[in-house]
Short mmCIF file of C-alpha atoms in Angstrom, two decimals:
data_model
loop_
_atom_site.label_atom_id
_atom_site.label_comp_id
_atom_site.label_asym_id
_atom_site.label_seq_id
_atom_site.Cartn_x
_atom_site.Cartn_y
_atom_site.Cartn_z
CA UNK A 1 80.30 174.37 148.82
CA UNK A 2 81.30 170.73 148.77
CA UNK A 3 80.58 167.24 146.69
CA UNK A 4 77.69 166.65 149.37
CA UNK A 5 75.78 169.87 148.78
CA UNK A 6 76.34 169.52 144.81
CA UNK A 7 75.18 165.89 145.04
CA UNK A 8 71.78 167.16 147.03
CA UNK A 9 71.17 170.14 144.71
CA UNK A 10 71.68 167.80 141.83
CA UNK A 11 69.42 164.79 143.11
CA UNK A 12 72.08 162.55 142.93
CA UNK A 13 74.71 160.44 144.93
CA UNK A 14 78.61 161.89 146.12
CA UNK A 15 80.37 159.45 143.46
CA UNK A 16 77.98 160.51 140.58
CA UNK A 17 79.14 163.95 140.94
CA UNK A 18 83.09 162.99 141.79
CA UNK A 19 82.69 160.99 138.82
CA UNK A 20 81.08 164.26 136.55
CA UNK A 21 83.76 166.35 138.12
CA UNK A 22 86.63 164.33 136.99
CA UNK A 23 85.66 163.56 133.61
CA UNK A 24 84.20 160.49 134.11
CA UNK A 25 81.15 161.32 131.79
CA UNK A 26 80.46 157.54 130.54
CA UNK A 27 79.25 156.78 133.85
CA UNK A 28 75.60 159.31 134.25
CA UNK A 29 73.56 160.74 131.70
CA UNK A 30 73.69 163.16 129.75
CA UNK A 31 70.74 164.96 131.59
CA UNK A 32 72.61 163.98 134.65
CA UNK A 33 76.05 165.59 133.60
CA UNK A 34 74.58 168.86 132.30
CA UNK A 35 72.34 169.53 135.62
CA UNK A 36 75.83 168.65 137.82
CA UNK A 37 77.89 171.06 135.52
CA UNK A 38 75.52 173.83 135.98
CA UNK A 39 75.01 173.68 139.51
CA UNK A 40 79.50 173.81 139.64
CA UNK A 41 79.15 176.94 136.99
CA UNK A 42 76.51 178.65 138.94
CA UNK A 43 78.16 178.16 142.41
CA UNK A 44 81.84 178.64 141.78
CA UNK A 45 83.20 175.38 143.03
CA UNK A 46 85.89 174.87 142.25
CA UNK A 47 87.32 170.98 143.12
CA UNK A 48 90.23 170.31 145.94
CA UNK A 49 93.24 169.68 143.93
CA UNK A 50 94.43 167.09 146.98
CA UNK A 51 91.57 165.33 147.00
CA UNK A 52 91.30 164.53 143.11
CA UNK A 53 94.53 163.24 143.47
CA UNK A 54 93.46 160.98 145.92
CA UNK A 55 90.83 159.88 143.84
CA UNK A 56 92.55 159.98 140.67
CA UNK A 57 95.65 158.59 142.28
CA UNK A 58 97.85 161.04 140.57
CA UNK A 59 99.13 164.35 141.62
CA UNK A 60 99.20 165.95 138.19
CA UNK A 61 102.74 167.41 138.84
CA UNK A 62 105.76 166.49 136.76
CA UNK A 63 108.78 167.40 138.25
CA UNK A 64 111.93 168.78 135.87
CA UNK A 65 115.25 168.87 137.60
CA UNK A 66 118.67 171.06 136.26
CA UNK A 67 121.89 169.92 137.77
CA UNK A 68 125.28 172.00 137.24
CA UNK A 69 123.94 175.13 139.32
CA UNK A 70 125.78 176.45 142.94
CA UNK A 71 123.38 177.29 145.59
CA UNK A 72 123.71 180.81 145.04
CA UNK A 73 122.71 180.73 141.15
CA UNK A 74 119.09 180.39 139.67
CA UNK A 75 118.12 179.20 136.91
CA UNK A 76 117.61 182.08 134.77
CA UNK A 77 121.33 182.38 135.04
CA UNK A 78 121.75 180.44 131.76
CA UNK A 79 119.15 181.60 128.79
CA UNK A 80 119.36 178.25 127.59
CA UNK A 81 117.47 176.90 130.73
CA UNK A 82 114.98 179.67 130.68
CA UNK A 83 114.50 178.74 127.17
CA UNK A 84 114.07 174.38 127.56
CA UNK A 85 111.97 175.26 130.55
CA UNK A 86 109.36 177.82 128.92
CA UNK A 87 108.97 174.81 126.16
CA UNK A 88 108.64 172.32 129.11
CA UNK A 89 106.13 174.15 130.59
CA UNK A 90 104.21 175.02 128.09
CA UNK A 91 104.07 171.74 126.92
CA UNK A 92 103.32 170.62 130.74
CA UNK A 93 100.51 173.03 130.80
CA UNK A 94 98.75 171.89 127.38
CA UNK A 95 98.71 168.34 129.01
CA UNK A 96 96.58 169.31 132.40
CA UNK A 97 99.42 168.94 134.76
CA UNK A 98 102.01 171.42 136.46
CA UNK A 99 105.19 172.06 136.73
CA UNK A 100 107.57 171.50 139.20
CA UNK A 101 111.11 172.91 139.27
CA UNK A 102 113.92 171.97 141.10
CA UNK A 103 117.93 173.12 140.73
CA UNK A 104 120.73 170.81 142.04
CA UNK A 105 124.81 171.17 142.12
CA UNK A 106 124.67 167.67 141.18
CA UNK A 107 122.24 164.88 139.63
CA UNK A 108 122.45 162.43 142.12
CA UNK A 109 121.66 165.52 144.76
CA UNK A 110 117.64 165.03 143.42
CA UNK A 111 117.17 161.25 144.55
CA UNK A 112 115.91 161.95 148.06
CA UNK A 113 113.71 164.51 146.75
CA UNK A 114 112.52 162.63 144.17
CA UNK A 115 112.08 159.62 146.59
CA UNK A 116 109.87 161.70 148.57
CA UNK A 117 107.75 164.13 146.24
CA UNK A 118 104.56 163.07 144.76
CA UNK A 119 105.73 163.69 141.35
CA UNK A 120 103.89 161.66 138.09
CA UNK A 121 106.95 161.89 136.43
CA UNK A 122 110.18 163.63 135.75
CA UNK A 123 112.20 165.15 133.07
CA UNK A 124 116.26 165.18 134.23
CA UNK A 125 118.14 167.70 132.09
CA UNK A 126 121.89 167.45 131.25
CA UNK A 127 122.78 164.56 133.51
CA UNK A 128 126.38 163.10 133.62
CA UNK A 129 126.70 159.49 132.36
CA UNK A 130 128.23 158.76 135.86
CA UNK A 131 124.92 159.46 137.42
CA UNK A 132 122.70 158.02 134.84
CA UNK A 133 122.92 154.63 136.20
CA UNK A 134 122.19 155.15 139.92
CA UNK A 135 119.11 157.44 138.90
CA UNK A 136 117.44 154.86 136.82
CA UNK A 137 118.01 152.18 139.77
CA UNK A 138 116.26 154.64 142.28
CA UNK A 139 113.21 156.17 139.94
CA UNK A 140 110.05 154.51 139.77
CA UNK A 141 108.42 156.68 138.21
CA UNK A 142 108.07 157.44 133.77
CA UNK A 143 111.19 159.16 133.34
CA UNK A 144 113.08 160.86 130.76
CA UNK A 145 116.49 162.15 130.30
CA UNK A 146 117.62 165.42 128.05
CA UNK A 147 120.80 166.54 126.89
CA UNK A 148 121.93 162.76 128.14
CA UNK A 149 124.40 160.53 126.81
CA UNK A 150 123.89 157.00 128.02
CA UNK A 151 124.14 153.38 126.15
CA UNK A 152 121.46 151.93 128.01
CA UNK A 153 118.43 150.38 125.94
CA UNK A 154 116.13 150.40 128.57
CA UNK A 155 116.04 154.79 129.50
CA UNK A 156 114.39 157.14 127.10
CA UNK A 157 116.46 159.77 126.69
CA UNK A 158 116.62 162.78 124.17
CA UNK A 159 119.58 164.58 122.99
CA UNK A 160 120.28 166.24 119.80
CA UNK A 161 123.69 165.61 117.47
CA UNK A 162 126.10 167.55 119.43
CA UNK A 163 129.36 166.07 116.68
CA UNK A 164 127.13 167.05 114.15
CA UNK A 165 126.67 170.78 115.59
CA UNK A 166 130.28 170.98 116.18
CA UNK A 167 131.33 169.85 112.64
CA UNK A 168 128.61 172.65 111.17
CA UNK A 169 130.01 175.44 113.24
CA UNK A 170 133.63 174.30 112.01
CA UNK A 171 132.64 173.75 108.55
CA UNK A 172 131.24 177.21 107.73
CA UNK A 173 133.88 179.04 109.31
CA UNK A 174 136.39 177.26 107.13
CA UNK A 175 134.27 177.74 104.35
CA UNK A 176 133.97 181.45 104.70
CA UNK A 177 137.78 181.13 104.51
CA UNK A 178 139.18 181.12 107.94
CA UNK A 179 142.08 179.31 109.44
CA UNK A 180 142.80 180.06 112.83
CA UNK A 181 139.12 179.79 114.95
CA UNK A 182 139.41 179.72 118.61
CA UNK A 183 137.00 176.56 119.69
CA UNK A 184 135.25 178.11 123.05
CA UNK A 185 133.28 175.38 125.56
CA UNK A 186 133.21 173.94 128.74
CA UNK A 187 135.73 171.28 129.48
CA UNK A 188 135.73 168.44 126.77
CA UNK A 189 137.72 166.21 128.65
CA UNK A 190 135.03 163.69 129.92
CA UNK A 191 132.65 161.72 127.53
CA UNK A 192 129.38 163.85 126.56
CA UNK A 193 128.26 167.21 125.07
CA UNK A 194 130.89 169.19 125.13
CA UNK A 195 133.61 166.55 123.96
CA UNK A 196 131.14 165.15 121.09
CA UNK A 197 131.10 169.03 119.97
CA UNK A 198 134.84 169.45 119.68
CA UNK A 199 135.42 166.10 118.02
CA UNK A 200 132.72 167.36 115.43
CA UNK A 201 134.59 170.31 114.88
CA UNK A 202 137.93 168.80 114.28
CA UNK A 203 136.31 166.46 111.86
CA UNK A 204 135.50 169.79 109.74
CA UNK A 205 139.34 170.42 109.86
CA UNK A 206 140.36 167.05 109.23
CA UNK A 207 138.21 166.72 106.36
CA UNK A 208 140.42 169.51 104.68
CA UNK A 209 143.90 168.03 105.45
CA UNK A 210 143.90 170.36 108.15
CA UNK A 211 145.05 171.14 111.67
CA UNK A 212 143.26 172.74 114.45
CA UNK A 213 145.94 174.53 116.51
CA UNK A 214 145.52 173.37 120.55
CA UNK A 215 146.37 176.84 121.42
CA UNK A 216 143.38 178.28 119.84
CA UNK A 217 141.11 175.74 122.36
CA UNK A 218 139.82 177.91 124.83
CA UNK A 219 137.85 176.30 128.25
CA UNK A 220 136.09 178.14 130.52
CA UNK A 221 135.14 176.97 133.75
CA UNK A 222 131.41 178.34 133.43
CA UNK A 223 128.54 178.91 130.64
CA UNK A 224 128.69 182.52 131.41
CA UNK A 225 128.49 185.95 129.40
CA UNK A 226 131.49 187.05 131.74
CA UNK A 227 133.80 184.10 130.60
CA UNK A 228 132.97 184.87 126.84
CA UNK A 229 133.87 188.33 127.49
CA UNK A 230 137.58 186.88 129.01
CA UNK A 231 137.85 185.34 126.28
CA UNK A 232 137.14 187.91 123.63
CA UNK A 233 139.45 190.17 125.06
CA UNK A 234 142.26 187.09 124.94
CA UNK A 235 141.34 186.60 121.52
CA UNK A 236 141.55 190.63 120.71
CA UNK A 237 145.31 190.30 121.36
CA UNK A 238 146.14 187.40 118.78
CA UNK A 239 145.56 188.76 115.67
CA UNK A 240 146.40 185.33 113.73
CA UNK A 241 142.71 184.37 115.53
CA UNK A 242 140.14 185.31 112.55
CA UNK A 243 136.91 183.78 114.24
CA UNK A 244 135.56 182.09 117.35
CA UNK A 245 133.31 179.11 117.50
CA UNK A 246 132.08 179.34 121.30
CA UNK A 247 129.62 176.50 121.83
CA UNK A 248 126.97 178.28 123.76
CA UNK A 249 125.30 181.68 123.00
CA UNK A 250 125.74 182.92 126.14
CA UNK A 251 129.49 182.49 125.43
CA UNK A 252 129.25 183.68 121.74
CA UNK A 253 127.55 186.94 123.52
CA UNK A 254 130.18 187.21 125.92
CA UNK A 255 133.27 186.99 123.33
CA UNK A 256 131.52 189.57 121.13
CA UNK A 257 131.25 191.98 123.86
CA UNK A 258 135.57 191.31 125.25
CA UNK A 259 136.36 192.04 121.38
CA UNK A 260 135.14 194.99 121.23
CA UNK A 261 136.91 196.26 124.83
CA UNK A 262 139.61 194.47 122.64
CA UNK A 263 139.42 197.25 120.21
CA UNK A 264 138.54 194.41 117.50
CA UNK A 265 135.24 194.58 115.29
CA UNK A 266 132.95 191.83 114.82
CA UNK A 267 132.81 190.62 112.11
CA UNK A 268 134.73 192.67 109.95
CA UNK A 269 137.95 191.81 112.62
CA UNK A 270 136.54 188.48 113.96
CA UNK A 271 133.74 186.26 113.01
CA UNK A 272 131.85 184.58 115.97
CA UNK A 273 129.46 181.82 115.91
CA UNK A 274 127.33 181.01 119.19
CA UNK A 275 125.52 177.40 119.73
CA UNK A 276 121.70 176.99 120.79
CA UNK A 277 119.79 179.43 118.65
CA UNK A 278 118.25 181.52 121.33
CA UNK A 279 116.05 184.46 121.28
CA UNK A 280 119.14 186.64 121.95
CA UNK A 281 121.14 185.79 118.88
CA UNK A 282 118.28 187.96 116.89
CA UNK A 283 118.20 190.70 119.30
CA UNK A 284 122.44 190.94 119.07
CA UNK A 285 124.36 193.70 117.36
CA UNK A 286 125.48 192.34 115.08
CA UNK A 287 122.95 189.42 115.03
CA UNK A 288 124.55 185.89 115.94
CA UNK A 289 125.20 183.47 113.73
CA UNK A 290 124.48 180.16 115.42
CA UNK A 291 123.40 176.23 115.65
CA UNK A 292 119.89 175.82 116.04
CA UNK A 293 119.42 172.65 118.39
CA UNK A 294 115.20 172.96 117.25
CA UNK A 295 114.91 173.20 121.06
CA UNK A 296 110.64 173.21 120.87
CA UNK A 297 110.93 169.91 118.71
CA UNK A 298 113.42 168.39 121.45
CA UNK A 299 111.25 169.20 124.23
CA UNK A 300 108.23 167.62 122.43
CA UNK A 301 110.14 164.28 121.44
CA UNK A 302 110.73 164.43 125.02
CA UNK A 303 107.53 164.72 126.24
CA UNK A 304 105.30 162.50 124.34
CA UNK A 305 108.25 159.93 125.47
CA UNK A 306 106.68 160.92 129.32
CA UNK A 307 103.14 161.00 128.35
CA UNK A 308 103.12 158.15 126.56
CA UNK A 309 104.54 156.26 129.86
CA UNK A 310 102.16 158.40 131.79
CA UNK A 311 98.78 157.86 129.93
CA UNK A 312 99.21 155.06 127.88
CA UNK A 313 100.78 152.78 130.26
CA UNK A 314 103.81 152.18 127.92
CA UNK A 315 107.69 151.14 128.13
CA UNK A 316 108.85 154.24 126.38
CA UNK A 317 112.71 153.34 126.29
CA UNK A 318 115.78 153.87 123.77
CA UNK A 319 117.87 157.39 122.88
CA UNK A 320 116.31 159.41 120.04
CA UNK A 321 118.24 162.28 118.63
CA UNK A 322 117.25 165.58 117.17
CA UNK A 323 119.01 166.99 114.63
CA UNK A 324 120.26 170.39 114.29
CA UNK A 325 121.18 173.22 112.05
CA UNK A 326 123.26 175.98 111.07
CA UNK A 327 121.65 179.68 111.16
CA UNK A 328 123.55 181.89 109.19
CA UNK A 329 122.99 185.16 110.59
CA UNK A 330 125.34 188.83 110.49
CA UNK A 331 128.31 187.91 112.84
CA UNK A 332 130.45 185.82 110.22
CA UNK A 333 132.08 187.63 107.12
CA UNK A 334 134.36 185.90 104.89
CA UNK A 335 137.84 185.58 104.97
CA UNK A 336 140.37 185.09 101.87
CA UNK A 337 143.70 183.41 103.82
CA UNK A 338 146.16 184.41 100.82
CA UNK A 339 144.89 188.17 101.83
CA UNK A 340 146.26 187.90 104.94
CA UNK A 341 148.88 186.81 104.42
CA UNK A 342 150.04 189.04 101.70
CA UNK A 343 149.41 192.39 104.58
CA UNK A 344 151.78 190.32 106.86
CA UNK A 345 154.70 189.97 104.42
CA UNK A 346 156.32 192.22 102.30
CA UNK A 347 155.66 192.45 98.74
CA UNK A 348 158.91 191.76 97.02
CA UNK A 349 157.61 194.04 93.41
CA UNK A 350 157.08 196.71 95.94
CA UNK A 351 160.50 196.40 97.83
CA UNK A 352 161.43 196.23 94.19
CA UNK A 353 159.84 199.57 93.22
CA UNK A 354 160.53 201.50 96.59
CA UNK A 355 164.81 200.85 96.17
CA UNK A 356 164.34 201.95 93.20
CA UNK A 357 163.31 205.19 94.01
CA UNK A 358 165.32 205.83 96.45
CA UNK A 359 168.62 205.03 94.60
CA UNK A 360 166.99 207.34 91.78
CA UNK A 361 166.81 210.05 94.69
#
């Protein structure tokens, strides 16, 4: 079955039904439309996705890319990306179009496939601001960046308020009454996430006439559940260390699982708060407190930014950030400082009371 036999069945010409076919209802009649629909309904045909690309000069795919990954990781190593990309999809889906995935070591690594594919548009997720520039210059396609910091007016890019995230996970620990909280991420040494994160956090300090202590600043060299677990068993042998503020669930997951090999409860020992708000934090023992970055409302920001370009012909340009919140869950129990340190010195009325007894003896 082809356009040819349709178009005979139907009385009509090739176009007429290519243009029925493809939506194009505006140009036959309505008697026209209905017999062509019928005749595809009764004989199955079902439309070469090549050739109404040709005719619609769009392939209908929009291509997502996630750097940071070694060749022999996938995706569904992080829950975070698994997450973003069921939202992308979905989203992708509800639109008509399809998704197409592709995982890189680096950002830049995508330009000669994106040179090359026949892509509509592209979503780039967690690009570094190094590579921001020399992406933009190369794409000509609508594109939009997530989890990007960049300061130029012209790229639409989505990111939520990583200081503010930071400064919530700082502030309730504080406010729950603890001192000493091991701050768990990635490196925050270069300009982005991670570093906007930590700065929020020490605001929370500051903002008390406090100090955060640089030996309770933990970095891993991975997102990973294993490197939370190193450091929950690190953090099992400092007692002064109260709570943990790891800036990724999968970390938060990770440090909860060390502490206990640590012999240390959570969060009766140690309070932990993760970062991200994924599925998992409801299904942990005990369930994990964490900051929600309202990743469905990100990815549709995002999204109408590409669609907008996409459908609408438009400029969609300029950084729009999402906010975030705190979710309060069963991992965090309060802490009263002048507790502790009343059961790590000695109580001079009891001293007191003990010589006294034992001169009486």
């Amino acid at each position: 079955m082809n356009l040819k036999t349709i178009a005979k069945l139907a009385g009509v010409s090739t176009v007429t039904v290519s243009n029925v076919i493809n939506g194009k209802y505006h140009k036959a009649s309505k008697e026209t439309v209905e017999r062509i629909q019928k005749i595809v309904e009764e004989t199955h045909y079902q439309p070469s996705a090549t050739a109404r690309s040709l005719i619609m000069k769009r392939s209908r795919i929009i291509g997502v890319v996630i750097p940071n990954l070694h060749p022999d990781d996938g995706f569904s190593v992080s829950p975070y990306n698994a997450q973003i990309l069921a939202y992308l999809d979905r989203f992708i889906r509800n639109k008509g179009y399809y998704m197409m995935l592709h995982c890189v070591l680096r950002s830049a690594d995508v330009l000669p496939s994106l040179t090359t594919w026949n892509v509509d548009g592209v979503f780039l997720l967690g690009v570094a601001p190094e590579d921001v520039a020399a992406l933009s210059q190369r794409l000509s396609i609508p594109t939009v960046f997530v989890d990007t910091y960049t300061d130029e007016p012209s790229l639409a890019a989505i990111r939520i308020d990583d200081r503010k995230g930071g400064y919530l996970a700082g502030k309730y620990l504080l406010d729950q009454g603890h001192r000493r909280i091991a701050f768990v991420s990635p490196s925050t040494q270069y300009p982005g996430v991670m570093q906007e994160r930590y700065l929020g956090f020490c605001q929370a300090f500051q903002e008390r006439g406090l100090s955060f202590h640089q030996e309770d600043k933990f970095t891993v060299p991975e997102t990973m559940y294993e490197q939370g677990m190193k450091i929950g068993e690190t953090v099992a042998s400092r007692p002064e260390i109260t709570a943990i503020a790891a800036m990724a669930d999968i970390l938060a997951l990770g440090a909860m699982e060390g502490l206990r090999l640590g012999g240390r409860r959570v969060p009766e020992d140690v309070s932990v708060t993760g970062f991200d708000d994924l599925p998992e934090c409801r299904y942990a023992y005990p369930k994990l407190t964490s900051i929600s970055q309202h990743l469905e409302e990100k990815v549709r920001c995002a999204g109408e930014y590409l669609f907008s370009m996409l459908e609408e012909q438009t400029e969609a340009s300029g950084s729009r950030i999402v906010d975030v919140e705190l979710i309060p869950r069963e991992s965090v129990a309060k802490r009263v400082p002048e507790l502790d340190s009343l059961s790590q010195s000695p109580n001079p009325e009891t001293e007191k009371t003990a010589q006294e007894k034992s001169s009486q003896k």
